[in-house]
mmCIF file of N, CA and C in Angstrom:
data_model
loop_
_atom_site.group_PDB
_atom_site.id
_atom_site.type_symbol
_atom_site.label_atom_id
_atom_site.label_comp_id
_atom_site.label_asym_id
_atom_site.label_seq_id
_atom_site.Cartn_x
_atom_site.Cartn_y
_atom_site.Cartn_z
ATOM 1 N N MET A 1 12.915 4.680 4.209
ATOM 2 C CA MET A 1 13.171 3.137 3.383
ATOM 3 C C MET A 1 14.684 3.243 4.286
ATOM 4 N N ALA A 2 14.640 4.176 5.339
ATOM 5 C CA ALA A 2 16.113 4.360 5.640
ATOM 6 C C ALA A 2 16.565 3.516 6.616
ATOM 7 N N GLY A 3 18.137 2.827 7.075
ATOM 8 C CA GLY A 3 18.402 1.575 7.969
ATOM 9 C C GLY A 3 17.946 0.675 8.114
ATOM 10 N N GLY A 4 17.188 0.715 8.549
ATOM 11 C CA GLY A 4 16.894 -1.221 8.963
ATOM 12 C C GLY A 4 16.517 -1.720 8.192
ATOM 13 N N SER A 5 15.040 -0.851 7.757
ATOM 14 C CA SER A 5 14.198 -1.332 6.580
ATOM 15 C C SER A 5 14.806 -1.785 5.171
ATOM 16 N N VAL A 6 15.660 -0.891 4.896
ATOM 17 C CA VAL A 6 16.412 -1.250 4.005
ATOM 18 C C VAL A 6 17.250 -2.653 3.897
ATOM 19 N N GLU A 7 18.043 -2.733 4.709
ATOM 20 C CA GLU A 7 18.536 -3.762 5.488
ATOM 21 C C GLU A 7 17.479 -5.012 5.404
ATOM 22 N N THR A 8 16.239 -4.937 5.895
ATOM 23 C CA THR A 8 15.424 -6.119 5.386
ATOM 24 C C THR A 8 15.164 -6.552 4.302
ATOM 25 N N LEU A 9 14.776 -5.617 3.687
ATOM 26 C CA LEU A 9 14.893 -5.531 2.382
ATOM 27 C C LEU A 9 15.818 -6.550 1.673
ATOM 28 N N VAL A 10 16.947 -6.028 1.497
ATOM 29 C CA VAL A 10 18.129 -6.140 0.966
ATOM 30 C C VAL A 10 18.034 -7.821 1.188
ATOM 31 N N ALA A 11 18.183 -8.199 2.790
ATOM 32 C CA ALA A 11 18.281 -9.382 2.970
ATOM 33 C C ALA A 11 16.870 -10.122 2.163
ATOM 34 N N GLY A 12 15.881 -9.949 2.045
ATOM 35 C CA GLY A 12 15.008 -10.798 1.479
ATOM 36 C C GLY A 12 15.380 -10.688 0.377
ATOM 37 N N LEU A 13 15.325 -9.969 -0.319
ATOM 38 C CA LEU A 13 16.168 -10.378 -2.030
ATOM 39 C C LEU A 13 17.167 -11.160 -2.043
ATOM 40 N N ASP A 14 18.240 -10.835 -1.138
ATOM 41 C CA ASP A 14 19.419 -11.775 -1.345
ATOM 42 C C ASP A 14 18.849 -13.391 -0.989
ATOM 43 N N ARG A 15 18.034 -13.459 -0.120
ATOM 44 C CA ARG A 15 17.463 -14.702 0.244
ATOM 45 C C ARG A 15 16.917 -15.413 -1.134
ATOM 46 N N VAL A 16 15.838 -14.867 -1.757
ATOM 47 C CA VAL A 16 15.299 -15.152 -2.971
ATOM 48 C C VAL A 16 15.845 -15.288 -4.298
ATOM 49 N N ALA A 17 16.863 -14.241 -4.118
ATOM 50 C CA ALA A 17 18.242 -14.211 -5.415
ATOM 51 C C ALA A 17 18.895 -15.769 -5.163
ATOM 52 N N ARG A 18 19.137 -16.223 -3.754
ATOM 53 C CA ARG A 18 19.849 -17.940 -3.541
ATOM 54 C C ARG A 18 18.902 -19.552 -3.897
ATOM 55 N N MET A 19 17.438 -18.714 -4.230
ATOM 56 C CA MET A 19 16.442 -20.002 -3.895
ATOM 57 C C MET A 19 17.085 -21.040 -5.464
ATOM 58 N N GLU A 20 16.197 -21.961 -5.204
ATOM 59 C CA GLU A 20 16.601 -22.866 -6.410
ATOM 60 C C GLU A 20 14.955 -22.533 -7.080
ATOM 61 N N ALA A 21 15.395 -22.740 -8.666
ATOM 62 C CA ALA A 21 14.072 -22.129 -9.530
ATOM 63 C C ALA A 21 12.706 -22.686 -9.196
ATOM 64 N N ASP A 22 12.668 -23.991 -8.264
ATOM 65 C CA ASP A 22 11.241 -24.680 -8.231
ATOM 66 C C ASP A 22 11.107 -24.043 -6.637
ATOM 67 N N GLU A 23 11.590 -23.473 -5.805
ATOM 68 C CA GLU A 23 11.095 -22.380 -4.441
ATOM 69 C C GLU A 23 10.483 -20.952 -5.170
ATOM 70 N N ARG A 24 11.554 -20.430 -5.990
ATOM 71 C CA ARG A 24 11.217 -18.892 -6.640
ATOM 72 C C ARG A 24 10.036 -19.371 -6.947
ATOM 73 N N ALA A 25 9.569 -20.441 -7.736
ATOM 74 C CA ALA A 25 8.063 -20.473 -8.597
ATOM 75 C C ALA A 25 7.226 -20.305 -7.607
ATOM 76 N N ALA A 26 7.410 -21.213 -6.534
ATOM 77 C CA ALA A 26 6.496 -21.710 -5.352
ATOM 78 C C ALA A 26 5.633 -19.789 -4.656
ATOM 79 N N VAL A 27 7.344 -19.453 -4.508
ATOM 80 C CA VAL A 27 7.090 -17.876 -3.947
ATOM 81 C C VAL A 27 6.205 -16.963 -5.030
ATOM 82 N N THR A 28 6.391 -17.153 -6.200
ATOM 83 C CA THR A 28 6.115 -16.245 -6.806
ATOM 84 C C THR A 28 4.133 -16.763 -7.529
ATOM 85 N N ARG A 29 4.030 -18.162 -6.892
ATOM 86 C CA ARG A 29 2.762 -18.667 -6.883
ATOM 87 C C ARG A 29 1.859 -17.759 -6.406
ATOM 88 N N GLU A 30 2.789 -17.857 -4.787
ATOM 89 C CA GLU A 30 2.055 -17.776 -3.423
ATOM 90 C C GLU A 30 1.890 -16.260 -3.383
ATOM 91 N N LEU A 31 2.596 -15.294 -4.055
ATOM 92 C CA LEU A 31 2.510 -13.812 -3.591
ATOM 93 C C LEU A 31 1.486 -13.830 -4.999
ATOM 94 N N GLY A 32 0.909 -13.952 -6.266
ATOM 95 C CA GLY A 32 0.063 -13.959 -7.035
ATOM 96 C C GLY A 32 -1.227 -14.475 -6.014
ATOM 97 N N ARG A 33 -1.370 -15.225 -5.767
ATOM 98 C CA ARG A 33 -2.230 -15.757 -4.831
ATOM 99 C C ARG A 33 -2.372 -14.862 -3.666
ATOM 100 N N ASP A 34 -1.898 -14.089 -2.615
ATOM 101 C CA ASP A 34 -1.793 -13.515 -2.056
ATOM 102 C C ASP A 34 -1.504 -11.874 -1.858
ATOM 103 N N CYS A 35 -0.730 -11.334 -3.099
ATOM 104 C CA CYS A 35 -0.572 -10.033 -3.372
ATOM 105 C C CYS A 35 -1.433 -8.961 -3.951
ATOM 106 N N PRO A 36 -2.281 -8.743 -3.988
ATOM 107 C CA PRO A 36 -2.795 -8.066 -5.186
ATOM 108 C C PRO A 36 -1.807 -6.515 -5.818
ATOM 109 N N MET A 37 -1.102 -6.375 -5.440
ATOM 110 C CA MET A 37 -0.089 -5.145 -5.838
ATOM 111 C C MET A 37 0.705 -6.009 -6.965
ATOM 112 N N TYR A 38 0.968 -7.303 -6.678
ATOM 113 C CA TYR A 38 1.767 -7.928 -7.116
ATOM 114 C C TYR A 38 1.383 -8.450 -8.519
ATOM 115 N N ARG A 39 0.204 -9.232 -8.184
ATOM 116 C CA ARG A 39 -0.924 -8.895 -9.091
ATOM 117 C C ARG A 39 -0.917 -8.413 -10.276
ATOM 118 N N SER A 40 -1.342 -7.317 -9.842
ATOM 119 C CA SER A 40 -1.158 -5.780 -10.822
ATOM 120 C C SER A 40 0.060 -5.549 -11.694
ATOM 121 N N LEU A 41 0.876 -5.320 -10.889
ATOM 122 C CA LEU A 41 2.678 -5.637 -11.762
ATOM 123 C C LEU A 41 2.584 -6.354 -12.834
ATOM 124 N N LEU A 42 2.384 -8.044 -12.697
ATOM 125 C CA LEU A 42 2.825 -8.683 -12.946
ATOM 126 C C LEU A 42 2.062 -8.533 -14.383
ATOM 127 N N SER A 43 0.390 -8.140 -14.276
ATOM 128 C CA SER A 43 -0.281 -8.537 -15.511
ATOM 129 C C SER A 43 0.266 -7.191 -16.268
ATOM 130 N N THR A 44 0.348 -5.877 -15.841
ATOM 131 C CA THR A 44 0.773 -4.940 -16.492
ATOM 132 C C THR A 44 2.099 -5.192 -17.335
ATOM 133 N N VAL A 45 3.209 -5.919 -16.607
ATOM 134 C CA VAL A 45 4.671 -5.865 -17.489
ATOM 135 C C VAL A 45 4.318 -7.504 -18.854
ATOM 136 N N THR A 46 3.141 -7.962 -18.530
ATOM 137 C CA THR A 46 3.124 -9.420 -19.324
ATOM 138 C C THR A 46 1.851 -8.532 -20.700
ATOM 139 N N VAL A 47 1.537 -7.721 -20.297
ATOM 140 C CA VAL A 47 0.344 -7.103 -20.997
ATOM 141 C C VAL A 47 1.898 -5.732 -21.831
ATOM 142 N N ALA A 48 2.514 -5.383 -21.255
ATOM 143 C CA ALA A 48 3.655 -4.719 -21.759
ATOM 144 C C ALA A 48 4.655 -5.482 -22.583
ATOM 145 N N ARG A 49 4.827 -6.453 -22.205
ATOM 146 C CA ARG A 49 5.860 -7.540 -23.107
ATOM 147 C C ARG A 49 4.662 -7.532 -24.326
ATOM 148 N N THR A 50 3.485 -7.885 -24.033
ATOM 149 C CA THR A 50 2.839 -8.461 -25.377
ATOM 150 C C THR A 50 2.751 -7.256 -26.654
ATOM 151 N N VAL A 51 2.633 -6.174 -25.891
ATOM 152 C CA VAL A 51 2.250 -4.825 -26.900
ATOM 153 C C VAL A 51 3.529 -4.713 -27.385
ATOM 154 N N ALA A 52 5.344 -4.588 -26.319
ATOM 155 C CA ALA A 52 6.501 -4.222 -27.301
ATOM 156 C C ALA A 52 6.766 -5.302 -28.139
ATOM 157 N N PHE A 53 5.928 -6.774 -28.377
ATOM 158 C CA PHE A 53 6.266 -8.088 -29.327
ATOM 159 C C PHE A 53 5.295 -7.443 -30.149
ATOM 160 N N ALA A 54 4.317 -7.494 -30.435
ATOM 161 C CA ALA A 54 3.096 -6.892 -31.492
ATOM 162 C C ALA A 54 3.977 -5.197 -32.509
ATOM 163 N N SER A 55 4.498 -4.227 -31.578
ATOM 164 C CA SER A 55 5.009 -3.599 -32.160
ATOM 165 C C SER A 55 6.379 -3.505 -32.851
ATOM 166 N N GLY A 56 7.116 -4.822 -32.365
ATOM 167 C CA GLY A 56 7.958 -4.960 -32.874
ATOM 168 C C GLY A 56 8.004 -5.432 -34.445
ATOM 169 N N LEU A 57 6.468 -6.567 -34.226
ATOM 170 C CA LEU A 57 6.288 -7.343 -35.373
ATOM 171 C C LEU A 57 5.438 -6.422 -36.070
ATOM 172 N N ALA A 58 4.287 -5.379 -35.962
ATOM 173 C CA ALA A 58 4.462 -4.615 -36.647
ATOM 174 C C ALA A 58 5.130 -3.708 -37.675
ATOM 175 N N LEU A 59 6.514 -2.970 -36.809
ATOM 176 C CA LEU A 59 7.687 -2.663 -37.513
ATOM 177 C C LEU A 59 8.135 -3.657 -38.724
ATOM 178 N N CYS A 60 8.331 -5.000 -38.244
ATOM 179 C CA CYS A 60 8.771 -5.651 -39.438
ATOM 180 C C CYS A 60 8.073 -5.810 -40.789
ATOM 181 N N VAL A 61 6.860 -5.965 -40.122
ATOM 182 C CA VAL A 61 5.409 -6.002 -41.432
ATOM 183 C C VAL A 61 5.801 -4.323 -42.176
ATOM 184 N N ALA A 62 6.483 -3.859 -41.823
ATOM 185 C CA ALA A 62 6.334 -2.433 -42.256
ATOM 186 C C ALA A 62 7.766 -2.677 -43.165
ATOM 187 N N VAL A 63 8.459 -3.003 -42.769
ATOM 188 C CA VAL A 63 9.942 -2.991 -43.888
ATOM 189 C C VAL A 63 9.564 -3.952 -44.425
ATOM 190 N N LEU A 64 8.809 -5.261 -44.755
ATOM 191 C CA LEU A 64 8.395 -6.564 -45.265
ATOM 192 C C LEU A 64 7.702 -5.927 -46.499
ATOM 193 N N ILE A 65 6.394 -5.010 -46.153
ATOM 194 C CA ILE A 65 5.792 -4.263 -47.340
ATOM 195 C C ILE A 65 6.332 -3.292 -47.857
ATOM 196 N N LEU A 66 7.192 -2.533 -47.343
ATOM 197 C CA LEU A 66 7.786 -1.448 -48.317
ATOM 198 C C LEU A 66 8.475 -2.065 -48.919
ATOM 199 N N ALA A 67 9.527 -3.512 -48.696
ATOM 200 C CA ALA A 67 9.982 -3.809 -49.675
ATOM 201 C C ALA A 67 9.223 -4.812 -50.894
ATOM 202 N N GLN A 68 7.745 -4.680 -51.070
ATOM 203 C CA GLN A 68 7.613 -5.393 -51.754
ATOM 204 C C GLN A 68 6.663 -4.619 -52.789
ATOM 205 N N ASP A 69 7.287 -3.062 -52.735
ATOM 206 C CA ASP A 69 6.085 -1.888 -52.974
ATOM 207 C C ASP A 69 4.719 -1.835 -52.541
ATOM 208 N N ALA A 70 4.817 -1.836 -51.377
ATOM 209 C CA ALA A 70 3.048 -1.485 -51.313
ATOM 210 C C ALA A 70 2.823 0.199 -51.043
ATOM 211 N N PRO A 71 1.870 0.223 -50.930
ATOM 212 C CA PRO A 71 1.684 1.901 -50.658
ATOM 213 C C PRO A 71 1.976 2.523 -49.629
ATOM 214 N N MET A 72 2.477 3.644 -49.747
ATOM 215 C CA MET A 72 3.293 4.582 -48.828
ATOM 216 C C MET A 72 2.138 3.993 -47.406
ATOM 217 N N GLU A 73 0.668 4.155 -47.704
ATOM 218 C CA GLU A 73 -0.367 4.452 -46.022
ATOM 219 C C GLU A 73 -0.297 3.130 -45.729
ATOM 220 N N TRP A 74 0.016 2.100 -46.344
ATOM 221 C CA TRP A 74 0.045 0.473 -45.330
ATOM 222 C C TRP A 74 1.099 0.546 -44.734
ATOM 223 N N VAL A 75 2.525 1.155 -45.509
ATOM 224 C CA VAL A 75 3.701 1.075 -44.498
ATOM 225 C C VAL A 75 3.659 2.206 -43.337
ATOM 226 N N ALA A 76 3.085 3.260 -43.705
ATOM 227 C CA ALA A 76 3.325 4.131 -42.725
ATOM 228 C C ALA A 76 1.790 3.779 -41.230
ATOM 229 N N ALA A 77 1.146 3.035 -41.849
ATOM 230 C CA ALA A 77 -0.092 2.789 -40.415
ATOM 231 C C ALA A 77 1.093 1.955 -40.134
ATOM 232 N N PHE A 78 1.935 0.787 -40.240
ATOM 233 C CA PHE A 78 2.283 -0.890 -39.883
ATOM 234 C C PHE A 78 3.418 0.309 -39.056
ATOM 235 N N VAL A 79 4.066 1.292 -39.411
ATOM 236 C CA VAL A 79 5.041 2.212 -38.827
ATOM 237 C C VAL A 79 4.400 3.086 -37.512
ATOM 238 N N PHE A 80 3.377 3.164 -37.836
ATOM 239 C CA PHE A 80 2.991 4.410 -36.541
ATOM 240 C C PHE A 80 2.161 3.803 -35.514
ATOM 241 N N ALA A 81 1.655 2.368 -36.118
ATOM 242 C CA ALA A 81 1.207 1.372 -35.118
ATOM 243 C C ALA A 81 2.454 0.561 -34.052
ATOM 244 N N GLY A 82 3.283 0.481 -34.392
ATOM 245 C CA GLY A 82 4.534 0.597 -34.415
ATOM 246 C C GLY A 82 5.471 1.148 -33.264
ATOM 247 N N LEU A 83 5.523 2.117 -33.260
ATOM 248 C CA LEU A 83 5.856 3.277 -32.184
ATOM 249 C C LEU A 83 4.863 3.888 -31.302
ATOM 250 N N PHE A 84 3.592 3.451 -32.091
ATOM 251 C CA PHE A 84 2.648 4.249 -30.583
ATOM 252 C C PHE A 84 2.240 2.861 -30.000
ATOM 253 N N GLY A 85 2.826 1.702 -30.500
ATOM 254 C CA GLY A 85 2.853 0.673 -29.191
ATOM 255 C C GLY A 85 4.473 0.604 -28.569
ATOM 256 N N PHE A 86 5.379 0.764 -28.877
ATOM 257 C CA PHE A 86 6.889 0.904 -27.740
ATOM 258 C C PHE A 86 6.248 2.372 -27.300
ATOM 259 N N GLY A 87 5.372 3.249 -27.441
ATOM 260 C CA GLY A 87 5.603 4.611 -26.835
ATOM 261 C C GLY A 87 4.696 4.502 -26.112
ATOM 262 N N TRP A 88 3.453 3.452 -25.827
ATOM 263 C CA TRP A 88 2.792 2.923 -24.703
ATOM 264 C C TRP A 88 3.207 1.544 -24.074
ATOM 265 N N VAL A 89 4.078 1.601 -24.099
ATOM 266 C CA VAL A 89 5.261 0.324 -23.409
ATOM 267 C C VAL A 89 5.626 1.747 -22.594
ATOM 268 N N VAL A 90 6.761 2.452 -23.026
ATOM 269 C CA VAL A 90 7.800 3.249 -22.493
ATOM 270 C C VAL A 90 6.750 4.026 -21.494
ATOM 271 N N VAL A 91 5.397 4.552 -21.829
ATOM 272 C CA VAL A 91 4.996 5.352 -20.692
ATOM 273 C C VAL A 91 4.527 4.744 -19.758
ATOM 274 N N ARG A 92 4.068 3.265 -19.713
ATOM 275 C CA ARG A 92 3.547 1.969 -18.564
ATOM 276 C C ARG A 92 4.488 1.672 -17.982
ATOM 277 N N LEU A 93 5.390 1.512 -19.040
ATOM 278 C CA LEU A 93 6.597 1.109 -17.417
ATOM 279 C C LEU A 93 7.223 2.061 -16.778
ATOM 280 N N THR A 94 7.012 3.114 -16.962
ATOM 281 C CA THR A 94 7.570 4.552 -16.115
ATOM 282 C C THR A 94 6.582 4.647 -15.752
ATOM 283 N N ASP A 95 5.605 4.090 -15.001
ATOM 284 C CA ASP A 95 4.831 4.302 -13.645
ATOM 285 C C ASP A 95 5.488 4.331 -12.080
ATOM 286 N N ASN A 96 4.841 4.690 -11.794
ATOM 287 C CA ASN A 96 5.487 5.619 -10.049
ATOM 288 C C ASN A 96 5.959 4.178 -9.507
ATOM 289 N N ARG A 97 4.825 2.696 -9.440
ATOM 290 C CA ARG A 97 5.355 2.030 -8.896
ATOM 291 C C ARG A 97 6.749 1.169 -9.400
ATOM 292 N N PHE A 98 6.622 1.136 -10.742
ATOM 293 C CA PHE A 98 7.701 1.101 -11.712
ATOM 294 C C PHE A 98 9.108 1.496 -11.048
ATOM 295 N N ASP A 99 9.221 3.013 -10.530
ATOM 296 C CA ASP A 99 10.284 3.692 -10.397
ATOM 297 C C ASP A 99 10.489 3.234 -8.846
ATOM 298 N N VAL A 100 9.647 2.875 -8.114
ATOM 299 C CA VAL A 100 10.044 2.929 -6.706
ATOM 300 C C VAL A 100 10.641 0.793 -7.000
ATOM 301 N N LEU A 101 10.462 0.638 -7.732
ATOM 302 C CA LEU A 101 10.584 -0.974 -7.860
ATOM 303 C C LEU A 101 12.361 -1.204 -8.240
ATOM 304 N N LEU A 102 12.556 0.119 -9.007
ATOM 305 C CA LEU A 102 13.895 0.508 -9.381
ATOM 306 C C LEU A 102 14.754 1.118 -8.296
ATOM 307 N N ALA A 103 14.163 1.740 -7.564
ATOM 308 C CA ALA A 103 15.042 1.709 -6.070
ATOM 309 C C ALA A 103 14.626 1.387 -5.439
ATOM 310 N N VAL A 104 14.125 0.165 -5.211
ATOM 311 C CA VAL A 104 14.156 -1.030 -4.120
ATOM 312 C C VAL A 104 15.643 -1.532 -4.835
ATOM 313 N N LEU A 105 15.508 -2.233 -6.243
ATOM 314 C CA LEU A 105 17.036 -2.637 -6.964
ATOM 315 C C LEU A 105 17.980 -2.525 -6.727
ATOM 316 N N GLY A 106 17.894 -0.752 -7.025
ATOM 317 C CA GLY A 106 19.408 0.269 -6.781
ATOM 318 C C GLY A 106 19.814 0.094 -5.567
ATOM 319 N N ALA A 107 18.715 -0.082 -3.838
ATOM 320 C CA ALA A 107 19.718 -0.194 -3.011
ATOM 321 C C ALA A 107 19.957 -1.778 -2.846
ATOM 322 N N TYR A 108 19.227 -2.738 -3.517
ATOM 323 C CA TYR A 108 20.148 -4.286 -3.048
ATOM 324 C C TYR A 108 21.229 -3.781 -3.745
ATOM 325 N N ASP A 109 21.546 -3.349 -4.848
ATOM 326 C CA ASP A 109 23.209 -3.440 -5.904
ATOM 327 C C ASP A 109 24.011 -2.196 -4.864
ATOM 328 N N ALA A 110 23.289 -1.393 -4.116
ATOM 329 C CA ALA A 110 24.288 -0.575 -3.404
ATOM 330 C C ALA A 110 24.608 -1.081 -1.968
ATOM 331 N N GLU A 111 23.349 -1.899 -1.736
ATOM 332 C CA GLU A 111 23.807 -2.603 -0.168
ATOM 333 C C GLU A 111 25.084 -4.108 -0.456
ATOM 334 N N ARG A 112 24.706 -5.024 -1.756
ATOM 335 C CA ARG A 112 25.394 -5.639 -1.963
ATOM 336 C C ARG A 112 27.001 -5.114 -2.564
ATOM 337 N N GLY A 113 27.218 -3.992 -3.401
ATOM 338 C CA GLY A 113 28.357 -3.704 -3.427
ATOM 339 C C GLY A 113 29.369 -3.117 -1.899
ATOM 340 N N ARG A 114 28.346 -2.873 -0.919
ATOM 341 C CA ARG A 114 28.714 -2.551 0.274
ATOM 342 C C ARG A 114 29.663 -4.190 0.871
ATOM 343 N N ARG A 115 28.600 -5.038 0.996
ATOM 344 C CA ARG A 115 29.362 -6.358 1.625
ATOM 345 C C ARG A 115 30.443 -6.869 0.561
ATOM 346 N N ASP A 116 30.517 -6.409 -0.749
ATOM 347 C CA ASP A 116 31.497 -6.947 -1.325
ATOM 348 C C ASP A 116 32.773 -6.004 -1.221
ATOM 349 N N GLY A 117 32.773 -5.386 -0.841
ATOM 350 C CA GLY A 117 33.734 -4.531 -0.452
ATOM 351 C C GLY A 117 34.048 -3.255 -1.563
ATOM 352 N N SER A 118 32.974 -3.019 -2.432
ATOM 353 C CA SER A 118 33.451 -2.396 -3.402
ATOM 354 C C SER A 118 33.194 -1.250 -3.417
ATOM 355 N N THR A 119 34.076 0.062 -4.255
ATOM 356 C CA THR A 119 34.352 1.270 -3.478
ATOM 357 C C THR A 119 33.504 2.134 -5.137
ATOM 358 N N ASP A 120 33.244 1.676 -5.469
ATOM 359 C CA ASP A 120 32.827 2.381 -7.047
ATOM 360 C C ASP A 120 31.456 3.138 -6.126
ATOM 361 N N THR A 121 31.865 4.439 -6.789
ATOM 362 C CA THR A 121 31.170 5.577 -5.943
ATOM 363 C C THR A 121 30.130 5.416 -7.104
ATOM 364 N N ALA A 122 29.607 4.948 -8.198
ATOM 365 C CA ALA A 122 28.334 5.318 -9.054
ATOM 366 C C ALA A 122 27.649 4.237 -8.376
ATOM 367 N N ALA A 123 28.343 2.628 -8.270
ATOM 368 C CA ALA A 123 27.780 1.767 -7.621
ATOM 369 C C ALA A 123 26.715 1.874 -6.329
ATOM 370 N N LEU A 124 27.269 2.921 -5.599
ATOM 371 C CA LEU A 124 26.584 3.281 -4.537
ATOM 372 C C LEU A 124 25.843 4.105 -4.122
ATOM 373 N N GLY A 125 25.333 5.162 -5.419
ATOM 374 C CA GLY A 125 24.538 5.946 -5.841
ATOM 375 C C GLY A 125 24.814 7.489 -5.599
ATOM 376 N N GLU A 126 26.103 7.864 -5.515
ATOM 377 C CA GLU A 126 26.766 8.549 -5.593
ATOM 378 C C GLU A 126 27.056 9.172 -7.020
ATOM 379 N N PRO A 127 27.169 10.391 -7.110
ATOM 380 C CA PRO A 127 27.420 10.755 -8.448
ATOM 381 C C PRO A 127 28.959 10.904 -8.758
ATOM 382 N N ARG A 128 29.719 10.520 -9.694
ATOM 383 C CA ARG A 128 30.777 10.877 -10.226
ATOM 384 C C ARG A 128 31.768 12.100 -9.913
ATOM 385 N N ARG A 129 32.645 12.147 -9.389
ATOM 386 C CA ARG A 129 33.456 13.828 -9.801
ATOM 387 C C ARG A 129 34.159 13.651 -10.782
ATOM 388 N N SER A 130 34.032 15.056 -11.424
ATOM 389 C CA SER A 130 35.096 15.149 -12.509
ATOM 390 C C SER A 130 36.415 14.894 -13.022
ATOM 391 N N ASP A 131 36.775 15.070 -11.767
ATOM 392 C CA ASP A 131 38.221 14.707 -11.675
ATOM 393 C C ASP A 131 38.171 13.156 -11.028
ATOM 394 N N ASP A 132 37.543 12.346 -11.277
ATOM 395 C CA ASP A 132 37.575 11.359 -10.771
ATOM 396 C C ASP A 132 37.829 10.327 -12.201
ATOM 397 N N PRO A 133 39.410 9.110 -12.379
ATOM 398 C CA PRO A 133 39.865 8.788 -13.437
ATOM 399 C C PRO A 133 39.100 7.781 -13.361
ATOM 400 N N VAL A 134 38.346 6.835 -13.011
ATOM 401 C CA VAL A 134 37.404 6.212 -13.399
ATOM 402 C C VAL A 134 35.915 6.534 -14.220
ATOM 403 N N HIS A 135 35.935 6.763 -15.348
ATOM 404 C CA HIS A 135 34.095 7.132 -16.026
ATOM 405 C C HIS A 135 33.948 6.530 -16.782
#
């Protein structure tokens, strides 16, 4: 994705970012109809959000029943269920497709930084030097 393809992608992302909410919703519906990869990613994110919410709820229940002097087996079961759910979400959302999405968004941020005249090297994807005064 060097050169022109990054610029095309950044221009497309910039155009989507400037859309009104109803226009973005229409584009999202169209992507859902026409793009199987988008539907797959959207369903993965939806399931991951649901599991993360349920995991947080399980951890809250564990704290509540611990305060009620419930048996430790019940507390441990809710804690392990919550931790397992969060672990599943982390593994699922670090799939290579999400790595590509994050790389695309990083390219977008870097390109936007160049257009805005930003000189922050970290925003441009270069590591900071140890003698750099801004850390």
